[in-house]
Tab-separated table of C-alpha atoms and ligand atoms in Angstrom:
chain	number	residue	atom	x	y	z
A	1	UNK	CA	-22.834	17.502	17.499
A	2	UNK	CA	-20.725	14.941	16.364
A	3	UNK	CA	-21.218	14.223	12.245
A	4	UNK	CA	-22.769	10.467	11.930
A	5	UNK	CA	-21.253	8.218	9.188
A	6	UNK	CA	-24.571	8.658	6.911
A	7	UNK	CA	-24.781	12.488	7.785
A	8	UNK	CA	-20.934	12.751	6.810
A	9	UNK	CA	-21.639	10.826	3.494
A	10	UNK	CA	-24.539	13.078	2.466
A	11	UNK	CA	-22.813	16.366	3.333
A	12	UNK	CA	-19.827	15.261	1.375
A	13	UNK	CA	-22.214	14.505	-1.612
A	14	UNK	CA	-23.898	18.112	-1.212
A	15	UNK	CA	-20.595	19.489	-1.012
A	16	UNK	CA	-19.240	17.724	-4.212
A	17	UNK	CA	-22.475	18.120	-6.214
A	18	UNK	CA	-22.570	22.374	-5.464
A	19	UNK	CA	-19.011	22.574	-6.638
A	20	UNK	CA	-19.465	20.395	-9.334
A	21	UNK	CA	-22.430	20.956	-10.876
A	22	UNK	CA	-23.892	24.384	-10.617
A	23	UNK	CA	-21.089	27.089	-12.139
A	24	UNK	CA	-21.974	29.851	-10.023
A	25	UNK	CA	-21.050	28.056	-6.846
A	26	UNK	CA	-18.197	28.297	-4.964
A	27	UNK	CA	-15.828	25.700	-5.455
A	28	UNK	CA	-15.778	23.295	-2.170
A	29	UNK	CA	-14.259	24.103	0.898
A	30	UNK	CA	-10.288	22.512	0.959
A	31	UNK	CA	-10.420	19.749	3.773
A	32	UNK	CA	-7.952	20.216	6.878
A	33	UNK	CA	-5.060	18.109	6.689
A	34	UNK	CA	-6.033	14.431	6.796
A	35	UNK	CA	-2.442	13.581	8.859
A	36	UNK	CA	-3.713	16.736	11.202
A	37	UNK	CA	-6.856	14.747	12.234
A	38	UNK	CA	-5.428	11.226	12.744
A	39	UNK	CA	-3.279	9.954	15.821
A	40	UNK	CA	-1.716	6.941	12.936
A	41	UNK	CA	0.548	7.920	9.820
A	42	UNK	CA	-1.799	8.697	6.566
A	43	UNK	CA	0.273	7.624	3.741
A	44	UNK	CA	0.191	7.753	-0.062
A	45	UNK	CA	2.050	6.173	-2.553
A	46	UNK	CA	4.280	7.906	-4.593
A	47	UNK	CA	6.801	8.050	-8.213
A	48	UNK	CA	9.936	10.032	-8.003
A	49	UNK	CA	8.860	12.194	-10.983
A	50	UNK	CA	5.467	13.447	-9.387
A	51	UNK	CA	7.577	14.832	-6.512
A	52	UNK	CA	9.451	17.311	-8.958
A	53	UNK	CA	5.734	18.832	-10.005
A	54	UNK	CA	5.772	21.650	-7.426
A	55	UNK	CA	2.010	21.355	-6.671
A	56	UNK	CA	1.925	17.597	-6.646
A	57	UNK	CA	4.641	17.873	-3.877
A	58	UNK	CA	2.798	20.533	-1.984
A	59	UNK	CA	-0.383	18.362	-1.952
A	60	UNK	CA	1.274	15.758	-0.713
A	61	UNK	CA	3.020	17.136	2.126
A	62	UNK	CA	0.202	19.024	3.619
A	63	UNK	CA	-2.284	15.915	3.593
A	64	UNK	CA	0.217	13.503	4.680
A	65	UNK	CA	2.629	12.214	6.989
A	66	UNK	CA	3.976	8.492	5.150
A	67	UNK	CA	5.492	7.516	1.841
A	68	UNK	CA	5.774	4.405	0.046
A	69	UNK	CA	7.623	4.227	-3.092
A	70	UNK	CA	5.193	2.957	-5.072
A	71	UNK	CA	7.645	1.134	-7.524
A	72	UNK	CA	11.394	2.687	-7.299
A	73	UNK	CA	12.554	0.873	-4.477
A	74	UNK	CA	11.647	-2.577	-6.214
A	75	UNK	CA	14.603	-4.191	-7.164
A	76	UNK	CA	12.795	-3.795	-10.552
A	77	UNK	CA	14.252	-0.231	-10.540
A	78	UNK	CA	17.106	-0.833	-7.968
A	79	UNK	CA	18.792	-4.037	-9.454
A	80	UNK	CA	20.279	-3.341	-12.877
A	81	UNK	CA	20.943	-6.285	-15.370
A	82	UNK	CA	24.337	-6.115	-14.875
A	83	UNK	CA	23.707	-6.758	-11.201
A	84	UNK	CA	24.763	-2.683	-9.970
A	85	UNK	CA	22.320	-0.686	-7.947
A	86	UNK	CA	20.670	2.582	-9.121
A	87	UNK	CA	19.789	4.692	-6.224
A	88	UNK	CA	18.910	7.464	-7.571
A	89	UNK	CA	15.180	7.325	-7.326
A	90	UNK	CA	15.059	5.728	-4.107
A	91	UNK	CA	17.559	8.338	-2.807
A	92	UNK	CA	15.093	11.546	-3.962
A	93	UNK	CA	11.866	9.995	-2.376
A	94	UNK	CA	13.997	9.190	0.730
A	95	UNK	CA	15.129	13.028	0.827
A	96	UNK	CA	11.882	14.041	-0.182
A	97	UNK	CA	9.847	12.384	3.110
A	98	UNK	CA	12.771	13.696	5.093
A	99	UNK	CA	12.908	17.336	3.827
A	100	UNK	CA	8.702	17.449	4.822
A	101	UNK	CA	9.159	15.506	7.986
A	102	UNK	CA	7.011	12.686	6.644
A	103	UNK	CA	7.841	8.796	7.744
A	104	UNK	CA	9.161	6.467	5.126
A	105	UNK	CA	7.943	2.849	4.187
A	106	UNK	CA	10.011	0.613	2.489
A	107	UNK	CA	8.637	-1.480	-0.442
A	108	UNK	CA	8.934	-4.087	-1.233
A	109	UNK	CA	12.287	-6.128	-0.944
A	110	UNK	CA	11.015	-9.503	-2.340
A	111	UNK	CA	8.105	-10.109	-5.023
A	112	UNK	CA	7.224	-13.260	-6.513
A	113	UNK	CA	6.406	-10.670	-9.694
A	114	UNK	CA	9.795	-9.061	-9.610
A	115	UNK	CA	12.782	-11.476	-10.743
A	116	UNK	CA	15.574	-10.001	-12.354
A	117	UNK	CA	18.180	-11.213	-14.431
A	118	UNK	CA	21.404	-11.200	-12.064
A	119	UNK	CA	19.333	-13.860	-9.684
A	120	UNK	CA	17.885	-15.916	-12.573
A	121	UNK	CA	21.675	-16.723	-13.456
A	122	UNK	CA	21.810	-17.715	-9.902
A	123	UNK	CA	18.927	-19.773	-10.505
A	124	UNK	CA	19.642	-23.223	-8.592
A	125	UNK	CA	23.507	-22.554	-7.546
A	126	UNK	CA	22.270	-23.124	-3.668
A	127	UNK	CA	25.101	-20.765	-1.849
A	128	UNK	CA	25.490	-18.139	-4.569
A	129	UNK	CA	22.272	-16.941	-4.873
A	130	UNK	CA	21.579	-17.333	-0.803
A	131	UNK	CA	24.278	-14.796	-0.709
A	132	UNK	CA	23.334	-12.687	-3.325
A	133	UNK	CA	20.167	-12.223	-1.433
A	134	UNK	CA	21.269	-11.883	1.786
A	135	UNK	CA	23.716	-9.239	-0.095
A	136	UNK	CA	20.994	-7.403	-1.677
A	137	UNK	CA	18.566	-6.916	1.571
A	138	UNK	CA	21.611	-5.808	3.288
A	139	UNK	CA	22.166	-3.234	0.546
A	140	UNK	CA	18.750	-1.750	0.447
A	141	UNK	CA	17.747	-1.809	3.739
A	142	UNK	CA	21.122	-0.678	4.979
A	143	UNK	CA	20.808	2.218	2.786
A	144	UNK	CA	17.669	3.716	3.999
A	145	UNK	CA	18.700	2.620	7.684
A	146	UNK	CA	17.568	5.411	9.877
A	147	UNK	CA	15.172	6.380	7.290
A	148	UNK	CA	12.694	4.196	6.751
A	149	UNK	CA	10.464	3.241	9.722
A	150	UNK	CA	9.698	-0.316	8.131
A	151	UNK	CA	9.910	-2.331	5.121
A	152	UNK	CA	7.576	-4.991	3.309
A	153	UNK	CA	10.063	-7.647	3.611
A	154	UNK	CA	8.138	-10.308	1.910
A	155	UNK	CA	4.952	-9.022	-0.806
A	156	UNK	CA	1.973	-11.248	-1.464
A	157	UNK	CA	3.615	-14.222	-0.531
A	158	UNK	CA	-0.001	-16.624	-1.427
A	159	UNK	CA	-1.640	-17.466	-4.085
A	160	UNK	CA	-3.771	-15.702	-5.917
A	161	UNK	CA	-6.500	-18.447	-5.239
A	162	UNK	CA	-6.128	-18.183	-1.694
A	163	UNK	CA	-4.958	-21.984	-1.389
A	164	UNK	CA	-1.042	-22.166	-0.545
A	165	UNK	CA	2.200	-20.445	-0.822
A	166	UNK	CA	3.757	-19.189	-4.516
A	167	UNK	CA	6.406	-21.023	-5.945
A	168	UNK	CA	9.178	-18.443	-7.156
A	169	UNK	CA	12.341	-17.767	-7.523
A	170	UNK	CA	13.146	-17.075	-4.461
A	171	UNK	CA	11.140	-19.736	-2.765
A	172	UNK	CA	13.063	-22.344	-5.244
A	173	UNK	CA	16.090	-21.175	-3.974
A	174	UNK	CA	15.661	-20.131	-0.262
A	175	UNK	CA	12.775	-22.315	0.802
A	176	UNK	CA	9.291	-21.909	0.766
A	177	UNK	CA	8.733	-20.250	4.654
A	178	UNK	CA	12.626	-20.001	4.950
A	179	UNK	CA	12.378	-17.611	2.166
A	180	UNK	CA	10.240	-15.477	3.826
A	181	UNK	CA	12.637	-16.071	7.559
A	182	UNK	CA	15.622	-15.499	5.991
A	183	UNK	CA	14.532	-12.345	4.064
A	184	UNK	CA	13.280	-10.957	7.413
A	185	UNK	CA	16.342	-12.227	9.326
A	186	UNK	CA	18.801	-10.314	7.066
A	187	UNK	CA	16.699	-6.953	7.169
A	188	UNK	CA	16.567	-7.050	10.890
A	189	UNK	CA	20.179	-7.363	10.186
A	190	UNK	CA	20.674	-4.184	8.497
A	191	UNK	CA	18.488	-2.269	10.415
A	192	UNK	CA	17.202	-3.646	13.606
A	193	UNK	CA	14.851	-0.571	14.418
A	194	UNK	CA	12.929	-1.312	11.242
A	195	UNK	CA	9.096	-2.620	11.469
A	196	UNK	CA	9.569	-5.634	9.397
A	197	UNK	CA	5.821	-6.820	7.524
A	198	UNK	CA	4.470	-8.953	5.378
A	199	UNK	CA	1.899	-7.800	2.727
A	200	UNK	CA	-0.755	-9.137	0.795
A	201	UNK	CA	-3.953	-8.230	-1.388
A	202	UNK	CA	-7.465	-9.649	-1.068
A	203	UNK	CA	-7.545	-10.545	2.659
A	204	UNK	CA	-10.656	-9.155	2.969
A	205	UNK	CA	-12.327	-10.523	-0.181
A	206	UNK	CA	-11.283	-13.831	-0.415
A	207	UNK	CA	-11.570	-15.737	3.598
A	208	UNK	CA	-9.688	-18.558	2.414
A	209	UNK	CA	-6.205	-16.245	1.058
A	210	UNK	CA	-6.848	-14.502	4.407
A	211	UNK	CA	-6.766	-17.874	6.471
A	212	UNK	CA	-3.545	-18.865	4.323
A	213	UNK	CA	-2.029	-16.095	4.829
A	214	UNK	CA	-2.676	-16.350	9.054
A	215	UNK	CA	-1.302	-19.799	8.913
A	216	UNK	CA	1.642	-18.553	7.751
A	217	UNK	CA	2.095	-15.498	10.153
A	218	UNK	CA	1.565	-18.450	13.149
A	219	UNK	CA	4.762	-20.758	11.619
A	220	UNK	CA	6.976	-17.437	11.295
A	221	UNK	CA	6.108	-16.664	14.539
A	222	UNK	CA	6.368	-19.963	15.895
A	223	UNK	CA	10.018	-19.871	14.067
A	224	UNK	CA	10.883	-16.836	16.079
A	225	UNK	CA	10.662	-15.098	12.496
A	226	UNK	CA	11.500	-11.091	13.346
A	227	UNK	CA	7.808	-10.178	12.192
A	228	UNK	CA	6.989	-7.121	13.466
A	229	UNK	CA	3.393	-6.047	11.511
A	230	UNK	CA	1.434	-7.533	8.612
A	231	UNK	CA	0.386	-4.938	5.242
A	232	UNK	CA	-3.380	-5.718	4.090
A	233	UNK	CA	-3.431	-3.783	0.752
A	234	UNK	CA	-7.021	-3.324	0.388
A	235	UNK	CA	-7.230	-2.738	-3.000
A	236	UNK	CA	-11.278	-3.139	-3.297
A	237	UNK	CA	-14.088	-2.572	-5.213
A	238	UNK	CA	-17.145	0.226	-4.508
A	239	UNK	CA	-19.330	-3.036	-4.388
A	240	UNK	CA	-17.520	-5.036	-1.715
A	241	UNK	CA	-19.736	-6.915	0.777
A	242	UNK	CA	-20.299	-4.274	4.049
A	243	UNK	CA	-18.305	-5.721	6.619
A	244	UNK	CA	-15.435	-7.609	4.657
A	245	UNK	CA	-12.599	-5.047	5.737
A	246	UNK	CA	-13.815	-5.206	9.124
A	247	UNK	CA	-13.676	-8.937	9.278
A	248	UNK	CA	-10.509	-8.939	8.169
A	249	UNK	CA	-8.485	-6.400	10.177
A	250	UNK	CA	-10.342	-8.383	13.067
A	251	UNK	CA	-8.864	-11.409	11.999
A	252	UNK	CA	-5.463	-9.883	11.688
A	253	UNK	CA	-5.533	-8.189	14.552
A	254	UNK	CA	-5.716	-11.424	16.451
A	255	UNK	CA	-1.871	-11.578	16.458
A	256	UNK	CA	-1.681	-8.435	18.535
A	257	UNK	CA	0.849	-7.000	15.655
A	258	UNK	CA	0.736	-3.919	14.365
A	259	UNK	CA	-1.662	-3.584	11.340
A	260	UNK	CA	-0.704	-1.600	7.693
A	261	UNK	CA	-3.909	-0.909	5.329
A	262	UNK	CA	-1.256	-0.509	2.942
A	263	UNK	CA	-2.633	0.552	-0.569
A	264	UNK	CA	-6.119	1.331	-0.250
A	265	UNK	CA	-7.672	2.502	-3.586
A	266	UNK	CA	-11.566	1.621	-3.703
A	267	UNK	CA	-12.248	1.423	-7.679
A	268	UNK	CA	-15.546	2.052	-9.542
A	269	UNK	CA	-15.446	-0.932	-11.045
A	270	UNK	CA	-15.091	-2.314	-15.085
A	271	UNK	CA	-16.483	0.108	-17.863
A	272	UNK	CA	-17.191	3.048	-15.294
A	273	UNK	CA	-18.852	5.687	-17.311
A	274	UNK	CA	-18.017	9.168	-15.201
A	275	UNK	CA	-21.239	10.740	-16.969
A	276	UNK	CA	-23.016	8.372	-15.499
A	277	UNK	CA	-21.981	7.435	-12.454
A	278	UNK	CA	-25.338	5.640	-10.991
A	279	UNK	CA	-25.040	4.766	-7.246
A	280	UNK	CA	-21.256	3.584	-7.876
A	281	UNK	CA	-19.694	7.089	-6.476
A	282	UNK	CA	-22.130	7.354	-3.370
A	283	UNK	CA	-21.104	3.524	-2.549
A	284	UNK	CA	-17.678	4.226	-3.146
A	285	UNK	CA	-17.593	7.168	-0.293
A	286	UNK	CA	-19.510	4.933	2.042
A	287	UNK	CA	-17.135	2.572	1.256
A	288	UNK	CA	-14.098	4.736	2.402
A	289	UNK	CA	-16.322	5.634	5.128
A	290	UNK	CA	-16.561	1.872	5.965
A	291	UNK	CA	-13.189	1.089	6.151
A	292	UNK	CA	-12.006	4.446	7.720
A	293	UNK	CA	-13.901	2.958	10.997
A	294	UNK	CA	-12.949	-0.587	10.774
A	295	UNK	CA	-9.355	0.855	10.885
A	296	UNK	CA	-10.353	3.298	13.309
A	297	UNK	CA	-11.950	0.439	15.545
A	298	UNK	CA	-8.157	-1.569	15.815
A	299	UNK	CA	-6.593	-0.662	19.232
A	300	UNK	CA	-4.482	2.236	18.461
A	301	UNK	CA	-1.259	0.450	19.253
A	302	UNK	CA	-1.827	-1.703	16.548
A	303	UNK	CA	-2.951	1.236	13.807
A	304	UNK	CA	0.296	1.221	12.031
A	305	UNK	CA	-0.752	3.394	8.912
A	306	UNK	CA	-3.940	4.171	6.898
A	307	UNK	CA	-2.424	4.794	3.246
A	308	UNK	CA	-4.070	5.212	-0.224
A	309	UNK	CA	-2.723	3.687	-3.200
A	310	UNK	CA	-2.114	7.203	-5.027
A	311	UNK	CA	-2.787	10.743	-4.521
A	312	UNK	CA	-4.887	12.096	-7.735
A	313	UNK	CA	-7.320	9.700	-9.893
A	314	UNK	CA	-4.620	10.540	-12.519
A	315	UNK	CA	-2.116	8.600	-10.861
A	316	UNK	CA	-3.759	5.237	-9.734
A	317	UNK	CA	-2.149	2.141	-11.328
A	318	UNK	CA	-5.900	1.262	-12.212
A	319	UNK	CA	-6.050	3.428	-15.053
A	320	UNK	CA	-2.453	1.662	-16.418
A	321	UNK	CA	-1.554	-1.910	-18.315
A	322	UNK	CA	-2.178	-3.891	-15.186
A	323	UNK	CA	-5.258	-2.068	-13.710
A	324	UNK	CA	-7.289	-1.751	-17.189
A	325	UNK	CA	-9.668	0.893	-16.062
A	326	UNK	CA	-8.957	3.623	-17.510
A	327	UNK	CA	-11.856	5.930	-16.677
A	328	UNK	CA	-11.176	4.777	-12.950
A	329	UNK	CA	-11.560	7.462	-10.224
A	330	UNK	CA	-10.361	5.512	-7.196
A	331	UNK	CA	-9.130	8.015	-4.934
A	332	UNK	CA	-9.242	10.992	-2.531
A	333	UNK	CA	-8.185	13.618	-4.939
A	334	UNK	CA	-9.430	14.253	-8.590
A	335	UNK	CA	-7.377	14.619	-11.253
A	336	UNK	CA	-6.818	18.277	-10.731
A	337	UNK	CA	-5.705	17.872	-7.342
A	338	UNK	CA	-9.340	18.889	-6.022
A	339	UNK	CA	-10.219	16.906	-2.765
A	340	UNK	CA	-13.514	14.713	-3.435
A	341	UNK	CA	-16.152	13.364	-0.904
A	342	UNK	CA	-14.015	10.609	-0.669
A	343	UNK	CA	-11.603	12.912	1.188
A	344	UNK	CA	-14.518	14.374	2.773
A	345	UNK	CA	-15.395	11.554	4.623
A	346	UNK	CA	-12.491	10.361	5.523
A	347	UNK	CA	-11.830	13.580	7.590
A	348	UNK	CA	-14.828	12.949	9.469
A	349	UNK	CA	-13.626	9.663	10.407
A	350	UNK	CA	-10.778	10.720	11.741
A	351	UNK	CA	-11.956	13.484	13.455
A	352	UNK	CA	-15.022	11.738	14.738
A	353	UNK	CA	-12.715	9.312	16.268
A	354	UNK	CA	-9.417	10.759	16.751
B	401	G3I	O1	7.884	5.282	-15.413
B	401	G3I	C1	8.396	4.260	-16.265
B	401	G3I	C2	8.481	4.765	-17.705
B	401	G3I	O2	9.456	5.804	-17.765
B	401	G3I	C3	8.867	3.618	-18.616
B	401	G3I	O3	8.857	4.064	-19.973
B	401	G3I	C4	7.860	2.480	-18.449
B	401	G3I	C5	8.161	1.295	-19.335
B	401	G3I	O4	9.238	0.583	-18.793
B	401	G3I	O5	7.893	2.030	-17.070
B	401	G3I	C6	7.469	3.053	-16.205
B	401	G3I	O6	7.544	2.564	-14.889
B	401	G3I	C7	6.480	1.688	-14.560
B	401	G3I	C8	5.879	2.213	-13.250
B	401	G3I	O7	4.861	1.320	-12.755
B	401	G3I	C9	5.288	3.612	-13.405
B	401	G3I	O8	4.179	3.537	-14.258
B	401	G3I	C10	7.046	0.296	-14.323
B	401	G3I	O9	7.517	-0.231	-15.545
B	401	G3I	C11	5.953	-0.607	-13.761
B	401	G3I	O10	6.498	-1.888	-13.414
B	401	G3I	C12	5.389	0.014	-12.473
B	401	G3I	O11	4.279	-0.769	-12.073
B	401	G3I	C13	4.009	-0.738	-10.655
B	401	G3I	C14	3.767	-2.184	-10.207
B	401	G3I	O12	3.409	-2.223	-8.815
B	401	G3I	C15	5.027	-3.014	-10.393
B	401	G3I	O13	6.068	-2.481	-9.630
B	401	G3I	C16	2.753	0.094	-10.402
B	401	G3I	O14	3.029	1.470	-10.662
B	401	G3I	C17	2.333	-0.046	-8.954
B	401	G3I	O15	1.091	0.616	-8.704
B	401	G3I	C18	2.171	-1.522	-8.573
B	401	G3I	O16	1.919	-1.546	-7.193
B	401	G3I	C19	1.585	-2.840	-6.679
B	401	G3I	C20	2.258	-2.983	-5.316
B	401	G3I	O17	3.663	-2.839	-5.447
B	401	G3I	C21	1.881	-4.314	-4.686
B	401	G3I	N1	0.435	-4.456	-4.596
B	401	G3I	C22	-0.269	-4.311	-5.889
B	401	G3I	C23	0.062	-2.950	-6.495
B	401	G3I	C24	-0.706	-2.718	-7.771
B	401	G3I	O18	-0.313	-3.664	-8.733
């Protein structure tokens, strides 16, 4: 008998509350491995230094099959100030996903957030600092050419609002679409069997970003613009609106590309008290459970990957500077490496609908 979403979400809970609470219980039973159960890559973000933490590394291989650097292949790592490249970091995750068989994704070449000194000299000299970008693509995507399957070209490329296209440094210089053209001209470049994709955050909460962000995708197209997929972050709350993921992969979808729920970490929200958790952690696995099946509902040639933002609640970015939560538990796996109910349910997804 095939597990129903609810029955899945309240076995998961029973599971997690026997090996929490009560001592005497046996501690849950491990889940299979979440790449074992989907026909799509699972991936998880990852920092060069977890990878040398020998249990980290074994987690991580045997749940699953796709890495994303989660900041060392920036050019905020890669691009020193004195306009060298540092590899080294890059190089080791690169090794890493190829050593366990897993599949590599590249990001992110160019960020509005990331602008490093070597192009702000460039900063309005037209020809130079085309170059030096052109240059630079070539560089890192020629590098991992062969290695990694596909690249975020261009990341979060609208406003936060929703309304229009950022202004940056790049877009000053390049052009405000032909930023975005030429950036994925000049990776097809260096590695023509590279998915190229656009990413973005908050195209399921906010319609408007989402319809910004389409009307884009339909000029690069229109501009023959090698596009190949388009990254939906999914970085969401345990409290969004039922239905908002699904509306949104739907939408995206409607290109017929291939789709990347790129950095899915569902948080608990501000001031989460883990003592007392209220209905926050029982929305948060129906949540996962939620957008598990609105993935699993895309036609599988367009299920490009399913990854989570992190692999332990110790290592979300939500806890950090810029995610200010620092009692967050976002994730699949608890601090200890333990799989949750989030896990839990996600393995029924998969299985229910492999
Ligand atoms: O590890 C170094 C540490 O050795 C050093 O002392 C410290 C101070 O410089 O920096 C540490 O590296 C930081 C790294 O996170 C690891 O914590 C970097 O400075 C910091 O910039 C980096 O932040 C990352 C951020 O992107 C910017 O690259 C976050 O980890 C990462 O989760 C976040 O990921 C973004 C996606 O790329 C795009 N979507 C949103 C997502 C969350 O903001």
């Amino acid at each position: 008998m095939r597990l129903t979403r609810r029955s899945a979400i309240a076995s998961a809970l029973a599971l997690s509350a026997c090996g929490q609470g009560a001592k005497s219980q046996p501690a849950p039973a491990p889940i299979p491995p979440l790449k074992s159960l989907a026909r799509f890559p699972i991936g998880c973000c990852v920092q060069e230094r977890w990878l040398q933490e020998p249990d980290y590394a074994d987690l991580l291989a045997e749940q699953f099959s796709q890495l994303t650097a989660e900041w060392e292949m920036k050019m905020e790592y890669i691009l020193r100030e004195d306009g060298g490249f540092q590899f080294d970091r890059p190089d080791s995750i690169a090794l890493f996903a190829k050593a366990r068989g897993m599949a590599l994704h590249g990001h992110t070449l160019v960020w509005y957030a990331g602008e490093p000194e070597p192009f702000k000299k460039l900063d309005g000299k037209g020809a130079a600092f085309a170059n030096a970008y052109r240059n630079y693509i070539l560089a890192v995507v020629g590098r991992y050419k062969g290695q990694a399957r596909s690249w975020d070209v261009v990341n979060e490329p609208i406003t936060d609002d929703g309304e229009r296209l950022r202004e940056s440094l790049w877009s000053r210089n390049v052009g405000l679409d032909d930023h975005i053209i030429r950036a994925l001209e000049h990776a097809r470049e260096a590695d023509p069997a590279a998915a190229l994709f656009i990413n973005d955050y908050h195209l399921e909460l906010k319609p408007n970003k989402r319809a910004t962000f389409m009307r884009l995708v339909e000029r690069l197209l229109k501009r023959g613009a090698p596009l190949d997929g388009l990254g939906t972050q999914t970085h969401i709350d345990y409290d969004l609106p039922e239905g908002a993921v699904g509306a949104a992969l739907k939408d995206l979808a409607s290109f017929g590309l291939p789709i990347h729920l790129s950095e899915l970490d569902i948080s608990l929200g501000d001031r989460f008290v883990p003592a007392l958790p209220g209905d926050r952690v029982k929305r948060q696995i129906a949540k996962y459970a939620e957008v598990a099946e609105a993935f699993m509902a895309l036609p599988e040639r367009q299920r490009f990957a399913f990854t989570v933002w992190g692999l332990r609640d110790s290592d979300t970015w939500l806890r950090g500077p810029s995610g200010q939560r620092p009692t967050d538990q976002p994730l699949l796996f608890d601090d200890a490496g333990q799989a949750k109910p989030t896990a839990r349910v996600l393995a029924d997804a998969f299985s229910r609908r492999a």
